[in-house]
Amino acid sequence: MERKRARKRAPAAPAKPASKSRKPRAARKTPAATPPQPPEWRRLSQELQVQQEVLEIQNPQLIESQRLLEPSRDRLASLYDFAPVPYITFCNQGVIREINLTGAALLGLSRERLIDRPLVLFVQEPYRRVFLNHVMRCRKAVSPVSTELVLRAGDRRLIPVEIRTNPLRIDSGGQPQHLAIIIDLSDR
C-alpha cells in the first residue's frame, strides 16, 4: 500500500514593495562582466598574451632541440666514463666531484665510494703538502697546472702519477671545479 506524503508548504513570503532605485535587469552587472580596466592593465594583459603565444611557439622548438642534443650528451658521457685515461674533477677544496671509471679503477674503489671524498686521502703521506699546493695553484691558474706525486690506492698500492689540471671551470651550481687527468708513471 502506497502512502502519499503530505507536503507542507512554507507560507509565502510577503511581497517586497517595488523599489524605485532598482535598475532594470539589462543594466545590472552579471557575474561574468568585468569591471572597467585602466589602460595600463589592458596593455599588460596584451603583453602577457603575446608572451604566452611566443612561449607556445618556442616550447616545441626547445623540446626538439633537447631531443637532438641527447645523443651528443650520451656520446660525451660515454667518452668521459670509458676513456683509457683517468679523469677526475675536484672542487677548490680538493674534494672529488666526478671521476671516470678508469680513475676509479686506478684508485681501486667504486666511483660511488670516491665521490665527495677529499682526494688528499688517496695521496701518499709525504706528498700531501705537494697536492695541497697543487690545488692552491689551480685556484689562481690561467694555464694548466702539473704536479708529480704518489697516490695510495684502496688496496694500499703506491702509484707514482702526474696530475695535470686545467684552470677552473664553474659547475651548474656556480662552484669552481677543476678537471684533471692522472697519468700513471709506474712504467717510467
Coordinates of C-alpha atoms in Angstrom, one line a residue:
M1 CA 0.0 0.0 0.0
E2 CA 1.4 3.3 -1.1
R3 CA 1.2 6.2 1.3
K4 CA 1.1 9.6 0.0
R5 CA 3.1 12.1 1.9
A6 CA 1.5 15.3 2.5
R7 CA 3.8 18.2 1.6
K8 CA 3.9 21.0 4.0
R9 CA 4.4 24.2 2.2
A10 CA 6.1 27.1 3.8
P11 CA 3.9 30.2 3.9
A12 CA 4.6 32.5 1.1
A13 CA 6.9 35.4 1.9
P14 CA 5.2 38.8 1.8
A15 CA 5.9 40.6 -1.4
K16 CA 8.5 43.3 -1.2
P17 CA 7.4 46.7 -2.2
A18 CA 8.8 47.7 -5.6
S19 CA 11.8 50.0 -5.2
K20 CA 12.2 53.0 -7.4
S21 CA 16.0 52.7 -7.2
R22 CA 16.1 49.3 -8.7
K23 CA 17.8 49.2 -12.1
P24 CA 16.3 47.3 -15.0
R25 CA 17.6 43.7 -15.5
A26 CA 19.7 44.6 -18.5
A27 CA 21.6 47.3 -16.6
R28 CA 22.5 45.1 -13.7
K29 CA 26.0 43.6 -13.6
T30 CA 26.3 39.9 -14.4
P31 CA 28.9 37.8 -12.7
A32 CA 30.8 37.4 -16.0
A33 CA 31.1 41.1 -16.6
T34 CA 34.5 42.5 -15.7
P35 CA 35.0 45.9 -14.1
P36 CA 36.4 48.6 -16.4
Q37 CA 40.2 48.3 -16.5
P38 CA 42.7 51.1 -16.6
P39 CA 44.7 51.4 -19.8
E40 CA 47.8 50.0 -18.0
W41 CA 46.1 46.8 -17.2
R42 CA 44.9 46.3 -20.8
R43 CA 48.5 46.9 -22.0
L44 CA 49.9 44.4 -19.5
S45 CA 47.2 41.8 -20.4
Q46 CA 48.1 42.2 -24.1
E47 CA 51.8 41.8 -23.4
L48 CA 51.1 38.7 -21.3
Q49 CA 49.1 37.2 -24.2
V50 CA 51.9 37.9 -26.6
Q51 CA 54.5 36.3 -24.3
Q52 CA 52.3 33.3 -23.9
E53 CA 52.0 32.9 -27.7
V54 CA 55.8 33.2 -28.0
L55 CA 56.3 30.5 -25.4
E56 CA 53.8 28.2 -27.1
I57 CA 55.8 28.6 -30.3
Q58 CA 59.2 28.1 -28.6
N59 CA 58.2 25.1 -26.5
P60 CA 58.1 22.6 -29.3
Q61 CA 61.3 24.0 -30.7
L62 CA 63.0 23.6 -27.3
I63 CA 61.7 20.0 -27.0
E64 CA 63.1 19.2 -30.5
S65 CA 66.5 20.8 -29.6
Q66 CA 66.7 18.7 -26.5
R67 CA 65.8 15.6 -28.4
L68 CA 68.6 16.3 -30.9
L69 CA 71.2 17.1 -28.1
E70 CA 70.6 13.9 -26.1
P71 CA 72.7 11.6 -28.4
S72 CA 75.6 14.1 -28.2
R73 CA 75.3 14.2 -24.4
D74 CA 75.3 10.5 -24.2
R75 CA 78.3 10.1 -26.5
L76 CA 80.3 12.7 -24.4
A77 CA 79.3 10.9 -21.2
S78 CA 80.5 7.6 -22.6
L79 CA 83.7 9.2 -23.8
Y80 CA 84.4 10.6 -20.3
D81 CA 83.4 7.4 -18.5
F82 CA 85.2 4.9 -20.7
A83 CA 88.3 7.0 -21.6
P84 CA 91.5 5.0 -21.3
V85 CA 93.0 7.6 -19.0
P86 CA 91.8 8.6 -15.5
Y87 CA 89.8 11.8 -15.4
I88 CA 88.9 13.5 -12.2
T89 CA 87.0 16.7 -11.3
F90 CA 87.6 18.2 -7.9
C91 CA 86.5 21.4 -6.2
N92 CA 88.6 24.3 -4.7
Q93 CA 89.0 22.2 -1.5
G94 CA 90.3 19.2 -3.4
V95 CA 87.1 17.1 -2.9
I96 CA 86.3 14.7 -5.7
R97 CA 83.2 15.7 -7.6
E98 CA 83.4 13.4 -10.6
I99 CA 85.7 10.6 -11.6
N100 CA 85.6 8.3 -14.6
L101 CA 85.6 4.5 -14.4
T102 CA 89.4 4.4 -15.3
G103 CA 90.2 6.8 -12.4
A104 CA 88.1 4.7 -10.0
A105 CA 89.9 1.5 -11.2
L106 CA 93.3 3.2 -10.6
L107 CA 92.3 4.1 -7.1
G108 CA 90.8 0.7 -6.5
L109 CA 87.4 1.8 -5.3
S110 CA 84.0 2.2 -6.9
R111 CA 83.0 5.6 -8.2
E112 CA 80.3 5.9 -5.6
R113 CA 82.8 5.5 -2.8
L114 CA 85.1 8.2 -4.2
I115 CA 82.6 11.0 -5.0
D116 CA 82.6 13.7 -2.2
R117 CA 85.8 12.4 -0.6
P118 CA 88.9 14.5 -0.4
L119 CA 91.4 13.5 -3.0
V120 CA 94.2 14.1 -0.4
L121 CA 93.1 10.9 1.4
F122 CA 94.5 9.0 -1.6
V123 CA 97.8 10.9 -1.7
Q124 CA 100.8 9.2 0.0
E125 CA 101.6 11.0 3.3
P126 CA 104.9 12.7 2.2
Y127 CA 103.1 14.1 -0.9
R128 CA 100.0 15.6 0.8
R129 CA 101.6 19.1 1.1
V130 CA 102.6 18.9 -2.6
F131 CA 99.0 18.0 -3.6
L132 CA 97.5 20.9 -1.4
N133 CA 99.9 23.3 -3.1
H134 CA 98.7 21.9 -6.5
V135 CA 95.1 22.7 -5.5
M136 CA 96.1 26.2 -4.4
R137 CA 97.9 26.8 -7.7
C138 CA 94.8 25.6 -9.6
R139 CA 92.6 28.2 -7.9
K140 CA 94.8 31.0 -9.3
A141 CA 95.9 29.4 -12.6
V142 CA 95.2 30.6 -16.1
S143 CA 97.1 27.8 -17.7
P144 CA 97.2 24.0 -16.9
V145 CA 98.9 23.0 -13.6
S146 CA 101.1 19.9 -13.4
T147 CA 102.4 18.1 -10.4
E148 CA 104.1 14.8 -9.7
L149 CA 103.2 12.8 -6.6
V150 CA 102.4 9.4 -5.3
L151 CA 98.8 8.1 -4.9
R152 CA 97.8 5.3 -2.4
A153 CA 95.1 3.1 -3.9
G154 CA 92.4 1.5 -1.9
D155 CA 94.4 -1.8 -1.9
R156 CA 97.4 0.1 -0.4
R157 CA 99.3 0.1 -3.7
L158 CA 101.5 3.1 -4.3
I159 CA 101.2 4.7 -7.7
P160 CA 103.5 7.4 -8.9
V161 CA 101.5 9.8 -11.1
E162 CA 101.4 13.2 -12.7
I163 CA 98.3 15.2 -12.2
R164 CA 97.6 17.8 -15.0
T165 CA 94.8 20.1 -14.1
N166 CA 93.1 22.6 -16.4
P167 CA 92.2 26.1 -15.0
L168 CA 88.9 26.2 -13.1
R169 CA 85.5 25.9 -14.6
I170 CA 82.2 26.7 -13.0
D171 CA 79.6 24.0 -12.4
S172 CA 75.8 24.4 -12.7
G173 CA 75.7 25.4 -9.0
G174 CA 78.2 28.2 -9.5
Q175 CA 81.0 26.4 -7.7
P176 CA 84.6 26.4 -9.1
Q177 CA 85.8 23.0 -10.2
H178 CA 89.0 21.7 -11.8
L179 CA 89.2 19.0 -14.4
A180 CA 92.4 16.9 -14.2
I181 CA 94.0 13.9 -15.9
I182 CA 96.0 11.5 -13.9
I183 CA 99.0 10.0 -15.8
D184 CA 100.4 6.7 -14.3
L185 CA 104.2 7.0 -14.2
S186 CA 104.7 3.4 -13.0
D187 CA 106.1 2.3 -16.3
R188 CA 108.7 5.1 -16.4

